[in-house]
CSV table of C-alpha atoms in Angstrom, one decimal:
chain,number,residue,atom,x,y,z
I,1,UNK,CA,-0.1,0.0,0.1
I,2,UNK,CA,3.0,2.5,0.6
I,3,UNK,CA,4.1,2.1,-2.6
I,4,UNK,CA,0.6,1.9,-4.7
I,5,UNK,CA,-1.6,4.1,-2.9
I,6,UNK,CA,0.4,7.3,-4.3
I,7,UNK,CA,0.5,6.2,-7.4
I,8,UNK,CA,-3.9,6.2,-7.3
I,9,UNK,CA,-3.2,9.9,-5.8
I,10,UNK,CA,-0.9,10.8,-8.7
I,11,UNK,CA,-3.5,8.8,-11.0
I,12,UNK,CA,-6.6,10.6,-9.5
I,13,UNK,CA,-4.5,14.0,-10.0
I,14,UNK,CA,-3.8,13.5,-13.6
I,15,UNK,CA,-7.3,12.8,-14.0
I,16,UNK,CA,-8.6,16.2,-12.7
I,17,UNK,CA,-5.7,18.2,-13.6
I,18,UNK,CA,-7.3,16.6,-17.6
I,19,UNK,CA,-10.3,17.6,-16.3
I,20,UNK,CA,-9.3,21.4,-15.8
I,21,UNK,CA,-9.0,21.8,-12.8
I,22,UNK,CA,-4.8,22.9,-13.1
I,23,UNK,CA,-4.5,24.2,-9.4
I,24,UNK,CA,-4.4,20.2,-8.0
I,25,UNK,CA,-1.5,19.2,-6.2
I,26,UNK,CA,-0.7,15.6,-4.8
I,27,UNK,CA,0.1,15.6,-1.2
I,28,UNK,CA,2.3,12.7,0.6
I,29,UNK,CA,5.9,11.9,-0.2
I,30,UNK,CA,8.4,14.1,-1.5
I,31,UNK,CA,11.4,12.4,-0.4
I,32,UNK,CA,14.2,11.5,-2.9
I,33,UNK,CA,12.9,7.8,-3.9
I,34,UNK,CA,10.7,7.7,-7.6
I,35,UNK,CA,8.0,8.5,-6.0
I,36,UNK,CA,8.4,11.8,-4.3
I,37,UNK,CA,10.6,12.5,-7.1
I,38,UNK,CA,7.2,11.9,-9.5
I,39,UNK,CA,5.2,14.1,-6.8
I,40,UNK,CA,7.4,17.1,-7.2
I,41,UNK,CA,7.6,17.3,-10.7
I,42,UNK,CA,4.2,16.6,-10.9
I,43,UNK,CA,3.8,19.3,-8.9
I,44,UNK,CA,5.9,21.7,-10.7
I,45,UNK,CA,3.8,20.5,-14.5
I,46,UNK,CA,0.4,21.6,-12.9
I,47,UNK,CA,2.4,24.7,-11.9
I,48,UNK,CA,3.4,25.7,-15.3
I,49,UNK,CA,0.2,25.0,-16.5
I,50,UNK,CA,-1.8,27.3,-14.2
I,51,UNK,CA,0.4,29.6,-14.5
I,52,UNK,CA,0.8,29.6,-18.8
I,53,UNK,CA,-3.2,29.0,-19.0
I,54,UNK,CA,-3.5,32.4,-16.5
I,55,UNK,CA,-1.0,34.4,-18.8
I,56,UNK,CA,-3.7,32.4,-22.1
I,57,UNK,CA,-6.9,34.2,-20.2
I,58,UNK,CA,-5.1,37.5,-19.5
I,59,UNK,CA,-4.1,38.0,-23.3
I,60,UNK,CA,-7.2,36.5,-24.7
I,61,UNK,CA,-8.9,39.5,-22.3
I,62,UNK,CA,-6.5,41.8,-23.7
I,63,UNK,CA,-7.7,40.8,-27.1
I,64,UNK,CA,-11.2,41.0,-26.7
I,65,UNK,CA,-10.9,44.3,-25.3
I,66,UNK,CA,-8.8,45.7,-27.9
I,67,UNK,CA,-11.4,44.4,-30.3
I,68,UNK,CA,-14.3,45.7,-28.5
I,69,UNK,CA,-11.9,49.1,-28.8
I,70,UNK,CA,-11.5,49.3,-32.3
I,71,UNK,CA,-15.1,48.0,-33.1
I,72,UNK,CA,-16.4,51.1,-31.5
I,73,UNK,CA,-14.1,53.1,-33.5
I,74,UNK,CA,-15.0,51.8,-36.7
I,75,UNK,CA,-19.0,52.6,-36.1
I,76,UNK,CA,-17.8,56.2,-34.9
I,77,UNK,CA,-15.6,57.0,-38.4
I,78,UNK,CA,-17.3,58.2,-41.3
I,79,UNK,CA,-16.0,55.9,-43.7
I,80,UNK,CA,-16.9,52.9,-44.5
I,81,UNK,CA,-14.5,50.6,-43.8
I,82,UNK,CA,-14.8,46.6,-44.9
I,83,UNK,CA,-11.9,43.8,-44.2
I,84,UNK,CA,-12.2,41.0,-45.7
I,85,UNK,CA,-10.4,37.4,-45.9
I,86,UNK,CA,-8.0,36.0,-48.4
I,87,UNK,CA,-11.1,34.4,-50.3
I,88,UNK,CA,-12.6,37.9,-50.6
I,89,UNK,CA,-15.5,37.8,-47.8
I,90,UNK,CA,-16.9,39.7,-46.1
I,91,UNK,CA,-15.6,39.6,-42.2
I,92,UNK,CA,-16.2,42.7,-40.8
I,93,UNK,CA,-18.2,46.0,-41.9
I,94,UNK,CA,-18.9,49.0,-40.4
I,95,UNK,CA,-22.3,51.1,-40.7
I,96,UNK,CA,-21.1,53.8,-42.5
I,97,UNK,CA,-19.7,51.0,-45.6
I,98,UNK,CA,-23.4,49.2,-45.0
I,99,UNK,CA,-25.1,52.2,-46.0
I,100,UNK,CA,-23.4,53.4,-48.6
I,101,UNK,CA,-23.2,49.9,-50.1
I,102,UNK,CA,-26.1,48.5,-49.3
I,103,UNK,CA,-28.6,51.5,-48.3
I,104,UNK,CA,-29.3,49.9,-44.5
I,105,UNK,CA,-27.3,49.4,-41.0
I,106,UNK,CA,-29.4,46.7,-39.9
I,107,UNK,CA,-26.6,43.7,-40.2
I,108,UNK,CA,-23.5,43.5,-41.4
I,109,UNK,CA,-23.0,40.5,-44.8
I,110,UNK,CA,-20.7,38.5,-43.0
I,111,UNK,CA,-19.5,35.7,-45.1
I,112,UNK,CA,-20.8,36.9,-47.9
I,113,UNK,CA,-18.5,37.5,-51.0
I,114,UNK,CA,-17.4,41.5,-52.0
I,115,UNK,CA,-17.8,40.9,-55.9
I,116,UNK,CA,-22.0,39.7,-55.2
I,117,UNK,CA,-21.7,43.2,-53.3
I,118,UNK,CA,-19.8,45.7,-55.0
I,119,UNK,CA,-18.6,44.2,-58.3
I,120,UNK,CA,-16.1,47.0,-59.0
I,121,UNK,CA,-14.4,47.4,-55.3
I,122,UNK,CA,-13.8,43.4,-56.2
I,123,UNK,CA,-11.9,44.6,-58.7
I,124,UNK,CA,-9.8,46.3,-57.3
I,125,UNK,CA,-9.1,43.7,-54.8
I,126,UNK,CA,-8.2,42.0,-57.5
I,127,UNK,CA,-5.8,44.4,-58.3
I,128,UNK,CA,-4.5,44.9,-55.2
I,129,UNK,CA,-3.2,41.1,-55.2
I,130,UNK,CA,-1.5,41.9,-58.6
I,131,UNK,CA,2.7,42.2,-57.3
I,132,UNK,CA,2.7,45.0,-60.0
I,133,UNK,CA,-0.1,47.0,-57.6
I,134,UNK,CA,2.4,49.0,-55.6
I,135,UNK,CA,2.9,46.9,-52.8
I,136,UNK,CA,-0.6,46.0,-52.3
I,137,UNK,CA,-2.5,49.2,-52.1
I,138,UNK,CA,-5.1,50.6,-55.0
I,139,UNK,CA,-6.8,53.5,-54.6
I,140,UNK,CA,-9.5,54.7,-57.1
I,141,UNK,CA,-13.0,56.7,-57.8
I,142,UNK,CA,-15.7,54.3,-58.0
I,143,UNK,CA,-18.8,55.0,-59.2
I,144,UNK,CA,-21.8,53.0,-58.0
I,145,UNK,CA,-25.9,53.1,-57.9
I,146,UNK,CA,-27.5,52.8,-54.6
I,147,UNK,CA,-31.6,52.9,-55.1
I,148,UNK,CA,-31.7,55.5,-58.1
I,149,UNK,CA,-28.9,57.5,-56.6
I,150,UNK,CA,-25.4,58.1,-58.2
I,151,UNK,CA,-22.2,57.6,-55.9
I,152,UNK,CA,-18.8,58.4,-56.0
I,153,UNK,CA,-16.5,56.7,-54.1
I,154,UNK,CA,-13.1,57.4,-53.4
I,155,UNK,CA,-11.7,53.8,-52.6
I,156,UNK,CA,-8.0,52.6,-51.2
I,157,UNK,CA,-7.6,49.1,-50.6
I,158,UNK,CA,-4.6,47.4,-48.8
I,159,UNK,CA,-3.7,44.0,-48.7
I,160,UNK,CA,-2.6,42.4,-46.0
I,161,UNK,CA,0.4,40.4,-46.0
I,162,UNK,CA,2.1,37.3,-43.8
I,163,UNK,CA,5.7,37.4,-45.9
I,164,UNK,CA,4.7,37.2,-49.4
I,165,UNK,CA,0.9,35.7,-48.7
I,166,UNK,CA,-2.2,37.7,-48.9
I,167,UNK,CA,-4.2,37.0,-45.8
I,168,UNK,CA,-6.9,39.0,-46.4
I,169,UNK,CA,-7.7,43.0,-47.3
I,170,UNK,CA,-9.3,46.4,-45.9
I,171,UNK,CA,-11.2,48.2,-47.9
I,172,UNK,CA,-12.0,52.1,-46.7
I,173,UNK,CA,-14.3,54.6,-48.7
I,174,UNK,CA,-15.9,58.0,-48.2
I,175,UNK,CA,-18.6,59.5,-50.9
I,176,UNK,CA,-17.4,62.1,-52.0
C-alpha cells in the first residue's frame, strides 16, 4: 500500500488535471525516492500549466478589449470600412460601409463575397493582389448606383500580407 497508494493518488490528480483543474497538487511523499521525485515533477508541471493558462486568459481578455475598442472606433468613423478574408468574403463591415453600399445598417453581410455586394470594389481587390499594384495598395474612384442615386466613392484597398501570402484586405472609402 505504501508503494501503490501514492501512484493511485497521482493517477487521480492527473485525471483532475485532464478535466481542467490545473490548481491540483499532490501531497504525500516528497523524498528522494522515485515516488517523491514523481510527485515533485507533477506539482511543477501543474504549476507551470496553471501559470500558462492564466497568461492565456489574460491575453484573451486583452484581445477582447482591443477588439471591442477597434469596433467602437470603426463604428464612429464616417468612412466605410470593410475587412475581407483571403477568399474575398466579408469579415467585418462598419455601419457607414453598410449604408453606402447596401442602403441599410441593420447587419453586415459577414461571410458574403464582396463581388456580390460591389463588383467594382472587388475588381480593385483583385488588382491589389497583383505584385505590380505598388505593395498591395490600390486607390481609385468608383461610381455606384444605390436606389437610383449615383454615388462616387473614393476607395482605397490595402492587402494584408504575412510574408508574401495575402491573408485578406482592408477597404476604406468615402462618398465624395
